[in-house]
Amino acid sequence: SPRPIAARSLQDDGYVRLLRRQVEEVFRDNRMIAVCQFNSMPDEDVVLMRHYLRKHNIEVKFVLNEIVRPVLSQSKYKNLLPLFVARNILLVSPETKAKEMLRVLKGVPQINLLGACIDDTILSRQGVENFAKLPSLEASQGQTVGALALLPSQTSSLLQRGSAHLTALLDQHIRRLQAGETGSPAEPAPAQSLGAH
Amino acid sequence: KKMASKISVVLRPVKSIVVRFCPFESNVESTRKFLGCINHKKIQATNRNCEVTADVRHDGSEPLVDVMFADGERLIMKGANLTTIEMLTALQSRCNAKELQEEQKSKKKSP
């Protein structure tokens, strides 16, 4: 089995470089990276948790602080550095199913969500919970389209009001003229300013 | 030097433990490690009814361990200036003292 990390030169060792590259890839290839404290739990529970998370395309990655810290300190994720003390795991996904992740974590009290990076935005635990409560992008887009569509339809009826009124007046005028031709006394159409309500 | 994982705590007299910390602060390591140790199955096995909760915040509050004992007593340990071992030892001695009290009480009842 490999020598412990501390015994290796953290600069040159190929295995250490590999582990660091893996951490870089995790942050590069995933939209959601959640950092959680890992408290000891039975292996069967770890397996179960992995299983339920995988259903939502979320992978569990055990990480070593000694490997993660130097990688993060050189990156735009350096504000996550304080999180990497004690024992941690990463929950990573190319999607951002925070709601589903929180639901699984609710059943695993030995795992404590500390914070996350979602779409290059660093969030606290509360931030993740707020993010999870947001409606889906499709729902928000639908709402926006609906609100925007309301305005032109109102404008359209507003614009038509003037000409609709004019049409009604002209109809009335024509009827009166026709009434005049058939012999009944013609009354001058009362002067009306167009557009008056 | 004592290893934190070697400190055995008997949680029988404990009702609940809340470990509160802001993970983005830089003074929380000993508190988080305390949380890790207290979750160890050996310690958990001493009292399955003892609720251990992590209260993860982001409001600048200081890290602390809030222990509620079954007899109503409360122990608050501020983790910013304590080591994990100090917190575990403090809890251990409190628990042992209470266990001793209980033992003496039951001895009085049934001589």
Tab-separated table of C-alpha atoms in Angstrom:
chain	number	residue	atom	x	y	z
A	1	SER	CA	0.000	0.000	0.000
A	2	PRO	CA	1.282	3.514	-0.733
A	3	ARG	CA	3.329	5.340	1.885
A	4	PRO	CA	1.337	7.919	3.853
A	5	ILE	CA	1.087	11.312	2.169
A	6	ALA	CA	3.080	13.052	4.904
A	7	ALA	CA	6.080	10.857	4.183
A	8	ARG	CA	6.146	11.879	0.540
A	9	SER	CA	7.642	15.011	-0.841
A	10	LEU	CA	4.588	17.062	-1.557
A	11	GLN	CA	6.256	18.765	-4.485
A	12	ASP	CA	7.595	16.063	-6.743
A	13	ASP	CA	5.784	12.864	-6.000
A	14	GLY	CA	3.860	11.535	-8.990
A	15	TYR	CA	1.068	10.099	-6.880
A	16	VAL	CA	0.537	13.410	-5.111
A	17	ARG	CA	0.525	15.205	-8.466
A	18	LEU	CA	-2.095	12.755	-9.699
A	19	LEU	CA	-4.300	13.358	-6.670
A	20	ARG	CA	-3.990	17.115	-7.113
A	21	ARG	CA	-4.874	16.856	-10.789
A	22	GLN	CA	-7.955	14.873	-9.827
A	23	VAL	CA	-9.051	17.680	-7.505
A	24	GLU	CA	-8.524	20.236	-10.294
A	25	GLU	CA	-10.637	18.080	-12.616
A	26	VAL	CA	-13.420	17.802	-10.046
A	27	PHE	CA	-13.739	21.570	-9.895
A	28	ARG	CA	-13.397	21.938	-13.660
A	29	ASP	CA	-15.892	19.246	-14.695
A	30	ASN	CA	-18.692	19.840	-12.216
A	31	ARG	CA	-21.248	22.600	-11.752
A	32	MET	CA	-21.981	21.721	-8.137
A	33	ILE	CA	-19.293	20.888	-5.565
A	34	ALA	CA	-20.603	20.605	-2.009
A	35	VAL	CA	-18.163	20.370	0.908
A	36	CYS	CA	-19.296	18.306	3.879
A	37	GLN	CA	-17.752	17.303	7.174
A	38	PHE	CA	-17.499	13.528	7.330
A	39	ASN	CA	-18.059	12.052	10.788
A	40	SER	CA	-17.510	8.357	11.236
A	41	MET	CA	-20.381	6.240	10.028
A	42	PRO	CA	-20.819	2.538	9.277
A	43	ASP	CA	-19.639	1.452	5.839
A	44	GLU	CA	-23.114	0.223	4.885
A	45	ASP	CA	-24.472	3.729	5.489
A	46	VAL	CA	-21.767	5.219	3.249
A	47	VAL	CA	-22.723	2.756	0.508
A	48	LEU	CA	-26.410	3.606	0.871
A	49	MET	CA	-25.735	7.330	0.789
A	50	ARG	CA	-23.609	6.955	-2.359
A	51	HIS	CA	-26.429	4.958	-3.921
A	52	TYR	CA	-29.120	7.551	-3.251
A	53	LEU	CA	-26.916	10.438	-4.360
A	54	ARG	CA	-25.899	8.652	-7.546
A	55	LYS	CA	-29.566	8.472	-8.520
A	56	HIS	CA	-29.383	12.266	-8.828
A	57	ASN	CA	-26.067	12.172	-10.677
A	58	ILE	CA	-24.130	13.215	-7.561
A	59	GLU	CA	-20.811	11.512	-6.796
A	60	VAL	CA	-19.180	11.226	-3.366
A	61	LYS	CA	-15.452	11.958	-3.300
A	62	PHE	CA	-13.285	11.447	-0.230
A	63	VAL	CA	-10.561	14.089	-0.141
A	64	LEU	CA	-7.407	14.793	1.789
A	65	ASN	CA	-7.017	18.350	3.062
A	66	GLU	CA	-3.271	18.210	2.351
A	67	ILE	CA	-4.030	17.611	-1.310
A	68	VAL	CA	-7.001	19.958	-1.709
A	69	ARG	CA	-5.586	22.976	0.096
A	70	PRO	CA	-2.629	23.686	-2.220
A	71	VAL	CA	-4.847	23.187	-5.279
A	72	LEU	CA	-7.522	25.601	-4.036
A	73	SER	CA	-5.089	28.251	-2.813
A	74	GLN	CA	-3.917	28.738	-6.406
A	75	SER	CA	-7.415	28.914	-7.843
A	76	LYS	CA	-10.492	31.113	-7.913
A	77	TYR	CA	-11.992	28.815	-5.265
A	78	LYS	CA	-9.581	29.953	-2.563
A	79	ASN	CA	-12.424	31.223	-0.397
A	80	LEU	CA	-13.337	27.591	0.208
A	81	LEU	CA	-9.991	27.029	1.961
A	82	PRO	CA	-11.224	27.475	5.561
A	83	LEU	CA	-13.597	24.546	5.059
A	84	PHE	CA	-10.764	22.070	4.589
A	85	VAL	CA	-9.880	21.154	8.155
A	86	ALA	CA	-10.951	18.031	10.035
A	87	ARG	CA	-12.414	15.290	7.779
A	88	ASN	CA	-14.261	16.188	4.606
A	89	ILE	CA	-15.959	14.749	1.578
A	90	LEU	CA	-17.064	16.397	-1.647
A	91	LEU	CA	-20.436	15.810	-3.238
A	92	VAL	CA	-20.037	16.689	-6.898
A	93	SER	CA	-22.314	16.824	-9.907
A	94	PRO	CA	-22.411	18.176	-13.454
A	95	GLU	CA	-25.968	19.222	-12.551
A	96	THR	CA	-27.210	21.470	-9.752
A	97	LYS	CA	-29.785	19.312	-7.982
A	98	ALA	CA	-29.348	20.962	-4.603
A	99	LYS	CA	-32.871	20.107	-3.416
A	100	GLU	CA	-32.351	16.403	-4.000
A	101	MET	CA	-28.919	16.515	-2.375
A	102	LEU	CA	-30.330	18.186	0.741
A	103	ARG	CA	-33.114	15.623	0.916
A	104	VAL	CA	-30.627	12.736	0.951
A	105	LEU	CA	-28.374	14.506	3.469
A	106	LYS	CA	-31.326	14.990	5.818
A	107	GLY	CA	-31.253	11.258	6.399
A	108	VAL	CA	-27.509	11.178	7.109
A	109	PRO	CA	-26.830	13.182	10.298
A	110	GLN	CA	-23.153	12.192	10.370
A	111	ILE	CA	-22.569	14.242	7.213
A	112	ASN	CA	-22.710	18.003	7.783
A	113	LEU	CA	-23.008	20.313	4.777
A	114	LEU	CA	-20.565	23.193	5.238
A	115	GLY	CA	-20.905	25.080	1.977
A	116	ALA	CA	-20.748	24.641	-1.771
A	117	CYS	CA	-19.594	26.056	-5.062
A	118	ILE	CA	-22.451	26.103	-7.578
A	119	ASP	CA	-21.797	27.498	-11.060
A	120	ASP	CA	-18.629	29.181	-9.797
A	121	THR	CA	-20.522	30.847	-6.935
A	122	ILE	CA	-19.450	30.059	-3.392
A	123	LEU	CA	-22.409	29.524	-1.080
A	124	SER	CA	-22.793	28.985	2.637
A	125	ARG	CA	-25.027	26.190	3.875
A	126	GLN	CA	-27.905	28.647	4.085
A	127	GLY	CA	-27.089	29.779	0.561
A	128	VAL	CA	-27.414	26.221	-0.685
A	129	GLU	CA	-30.779	25.866	1.070
A	130	ASN	CA	-32.000	29.111	-0.495
A	131	PHE	CA	-30.750	27.993	-3.896
A	132	ALA	CA	-32.607	24.715	-3.483
A	133	LYS	CA	-35.861	26.599	-2.845
A	134	LEU	CA	-35.666	28.525	-6.125
A	135	PRO	CA	-38.087	27.398	-8.841
A	136	SER	CA	-36.459	25.605	-11.737
A	137	LEU	CA	-34.993	27.691	-14.524
A	138	GLU	CA	-37.798	26.563	-16.856
A	139	ALA	CA	-40.458	27.682	-14.368
A	140	SER	CA	-38.800	31.086	-13.908
A	141	GLN	CA	-38.431	31.516	-17.664
A	142	GLY	CA	-42.104	30.606	-18.154
A	143	GLN	CA	-43.122	33.165	-15.547
A	144	THR	CA	-41.031	35.876	-17.205
A	145	VAL	CA	-42.434	35.108	-20.653
A	146	GLY	CA	-45.958	35.244	-19.209
A	147	ALA	CA	-45.348	38.628	-17.576
A	148	LEU	CA	-43.777	40.035	-20.713
A	149	ALA	CA	-46.600	38.724	-22.932
A	150	LEU	CA	-49.145	40.514	-20.768
A	151	LEU	CA	-47.735	43.924	-21.671
A	152	PRO	CA	-48.034	43.743	-25.487
A	153	SER	CA	-51.556	42.341	-25.219
A	154	GLN	CA	-52.548	45.333	-23.070
A	155	THR	CA	-50.786	47.702	-25.461
A	156	SER	CA	-52.566	46.129	-28.360
A	157	SER	CA	-56.024	46.704	-26.881
A	158	LEU	CA	-54.985	50.226	-25.804
A	159	LEU	CA	-53.945	51.099	-29.352
A	160	GLN	CA	-57.107	49.632	-30.795
A	161	ARG	CA	-59.345	51.607	-28.482
A	162	GLY	CA	-59.117	54.835	-30.497
A	163	SER	CA	-59.913	53.288	-33.847
A	164	ALA	CA	-62.637	51.098	-32.303
A	165	HIS	CA	-64.264	54.248	-30.951
A	166	LEU	CA	-63.947	55.970	-34.338
A	167	THR	CA	-65.524	52.976	-36.048
A	168	ALA	CA	-68.445	53.045	-33.600
A	169	LEU	CA	-68.981	56.781	-34.183
A	170	LEU	CA	-68.865	56.421	-37.953
A	171	ASP	CA	-71.340	53.534	-37.787
A	172	GLN	CA	-73.671	55.710	-35.761
A	173	HIS	CA	-73.221	58.584	-38.263
A	174	ILE	CA	-73.977	56.337	-41.202
A	175	ARG	CA	-77.105	55.023	-39.499
A	176	ARG	CA	-78.306	58.554	-38.915
A	177	LEU	CA	-77.583	59.593	-42.506
A	178	GLN	CA	-79.489	56.549	-43.731
A	179	ALA	CA	-82.327	57.419	-41.406
A	180	GLY	CA	-82.224	60.964	-42.897
A	181	GLU	CA	-82.502	59.623	-46.537
A	182	THR	CA	-85.600	57.656	-45.661
A	183	GLY	CA	-87.346	60.811	-44.617
A	184	SER	CA	-87.025	60.986	-40.860
A	185	PRO	CA	-85.550	64.220	-39.571
A	186	ALA	CA	-81.831	64.168	-39.688
A	187	GLU	CA	-80.062	65.204	-36.637
A	188	PRO	CA	-76.554	66.430	-36.925
A	189	ALA	CA	-74.264	63.993	-35.262
A	190	PRO	CA	-73.185	65.658	-32.100
A	191	ALA	CA	-69.632	66.856	-32.309
A	192	GLN	CA	-67.411	64.496	-30.423
A	193	SER	CA	-63.771	64.657	-29.972
A	194	LEU	CA	-62.097	61.438	-30.897
A	195	GLY	CA	-60.428	59.639	-28.095
A	196	ALA	CA	-62.730	61.135	-25.437
A	197	HIS	CA	-63.992	58.501	-22.996
B	1	LYS	CA	0.748	13.268	24.175
B	2	LYS	CA	-2.865	12.208	24.390
B	3	MET	CA	-4.636	11.374	21.153
B	4	ALA	CA	-8.116	12.750	20.918
B	5	SER	CA	-9.475	9.471	19.635
B	6	LYS	CA	-8.241	7.688	22.745
B	7	ILE	CA	-10.347	9.762	25.103
B	8	SER	CA	-13.384	7.773	26.070
B	9	VAL	CA	-16.421	9.733	27.077
B	10	VAL	CA	-19.453	8.125	28.680
B	11	LEU	CA	-22.467	10.035	27.463
B	12	ARG	CA	-24.963	8.422	29.807
B	13	PRO	CA	-25.666	11.578	31.801
B	14	VAL	CA	-25.940	13.677	28.622
B	15	LYS	CA	-29.243	14.569	27.017
B	16	SER	CA	-27.981	16.464	23.972
B	17	ILE	CA	-24.926	18.071	22.445
B	18	VAL	CA	-25.087	20.893	19.897
B	19	VAL	CA	-21.867	21.795	18.099
B	20	ARG	CA	-22.140	25.232	16.560
B	21	PHE	CA	-19.614	26.784	14.152
B	22	CYS	CA	-19.190	28.947	11.080
B	23	PRO	CA	-17.130	26.787	8.718
B	24	PHE	CA	-15.853	29.768	6.701
B	25	GLU	CA	-14.143	31.188	9.808
B	26	SER	CA	-10.596	30.154	10.622
B	27	ASN	CA	-10.965	29.343	14.329
B	28	VAL	CA	-13.211	26.325	14.066
B	29	GLU	CA	-10.796	23.429	13.620
B	30	SER	CA	-10.814	22.170	17.220
B	31	THR	CA	-14.606	22.430	17.411
B	32	ARG	CA	-15.072	20.536	14.156
B	33	LYS	CA	-12.649	17.860	15.308
B	34	PHE	CA	-14.562	17.616	18.588
B	35	LEU	CA	-17.702	16.971	16.534
B	36	GLY	CA	-15.865	14.245	14.655
B	37	CYS	CA	-14.652	12.569	17.856
B	38	ILE	CA	-17.995	12.739	19.643
B	39	ASN	CA	-19.591	10.988	16.687
B	40	HIS	CA	-17.297	8.022	17.060
B	41	LYS	CA	-19.221	4.799	17.464
B	42	LYS	CA	-17.550	3.930	20.786
B	43	ILE	CA	-18.744	7.139	22.373
B	44	GLN	CA	-22.131	7.068	20.640
B	45	ALA	CA	-22.649	3.544	21.964
B	46	THR	CA	-22.517	4.783	25.569
B	47	ASN	CA	-25.868	6.520	25.074
B	48	ARG	CA	-27.944	5.991	21.939
B	49	ASN	CA	-30.491	8.515	23.177
B	50	CYS	CA	-28.019	11.364	23.279
B	51	GLU	CA	-28.731	13.699	20.381
B	52	VAL	CA	-25.640	15.109	18.733
B	53	THR	CA	-26.410	17.924	16.301
B	54	ALA	CA	-24.207	20.107	14.141
B	55	ASP	CA	-25.413	23.701	13.859
B	56	VAL	CA	-23.642	25.072	10.782
B	57	ARG	CA	-23.885	28.849	10.515
B	58	HIS	CA	-22.547	31.785	8.547
B	59	ASP	CA	-23.154	34.703	10.909
B	60	GLY	CA	-19.785	35.369	12.560
B	61	SER	CA	-20.846	33.636	15.774
B	62	GLU	CA	-18.058	31.961	17.705
B	63	PRO	CA	-17.626	28.193	17.655
B	64	LEU	CA	-19.080	26.449	20.667
B	65	VAL	CA	-20.175	23.158	22.129
B	66	ASP	CA	-23.439	23.253	24.080
B	67	VAL	CA	-23.965	20.219	26.317
B	68	MET	CA	-27.294	19.614	28.050
B	69	PHE	CA	-27.192	17.073	30.849
B	70	ALA	CA	-30.135	14.937	31.881
B	71	ASP	CA	-30.153	16.583	35.308
B	72	GLY	CA	-30.652	20.010	33.744
B	73	GLU	CA	-27.066	21.201	34.035
B	74	ARG	CA	-25.517	22.866	31.013
B	75	LEU	CA	-21.912	22.986	29.856
B	76	ILE	CA	-20.874	25.497	27.221
B	77	MET	CA	-17.390	25.222	25.774
B	78	LYS	CA	-16.100	27.995	23.533
B	79	GLY	CA	-13.986	26.250	20.965
B	80	ALA	CA	-12.056	29.247	19.609
B	81	ASN	CA	-9.464	29.019	22.390
B	82	LEU	CA	-9.726	25.392	23.401
B	83	THR	CA	-8.140	22.350	21.858
B	84	THR	CA	-10.155	19.287	20.931
B	85	ILE	CA	-8.483	17.337	23.698
B	86	GLU	CA	-9.289	19.994	26.295
B	87	MET	CA	-12.974	19.950	25.307
B	88	LEU	CA	-13.167	16.165	25.314
B	89	THR	CA	-11.404	15.934	28.660
B	90	ALA	CA	-13.678	18.550	30.196
B	91	LEU	CA	-16.753	16.676	29.019
B	92	GLN	CA	-15.301	13.371	30.152
B	93	SER	CA	-14.630	14.581	33.682
B	94	ARG	CA	-18.096	16.132	33.979
B	95	CYS	CA	-19.697	12.915	32.795
B	96	ASN	CA	-17.610	10.791	35.150
B	97	ALA	CA	-18.507	13.053	38.081
B	98	LYS	CA	-22.198	12.698	37.311
B	99	GLU	CA	-21.900	8.945	36.904
B	100	LEU	CA	-20.277	8.824	40.344
B	101	GLN	CA	-23.117	10.898	41.812
B	102	GLU	CA	-25.665	8.502	40.307
B	103	GLU	CA	-23.805	5.508	41.683
B	104	GLN	CA	-23.717	6.989	45.161
B	105	LYS	CA	-27.402	7.880	44.964
B	106	SER	CA	-28.391	4.337	44.042
B	107	LYS	CA	-26.142	2.921	46.763
B	108	LYS	CA	-27.988	5.034	49.330
B	109	LYS	CA	-31.332	3.738	48.067
B	110	SER	CA	-30.426	0.077	48.205
B	111	PRO	CA	-27.770	-0.566	50.870
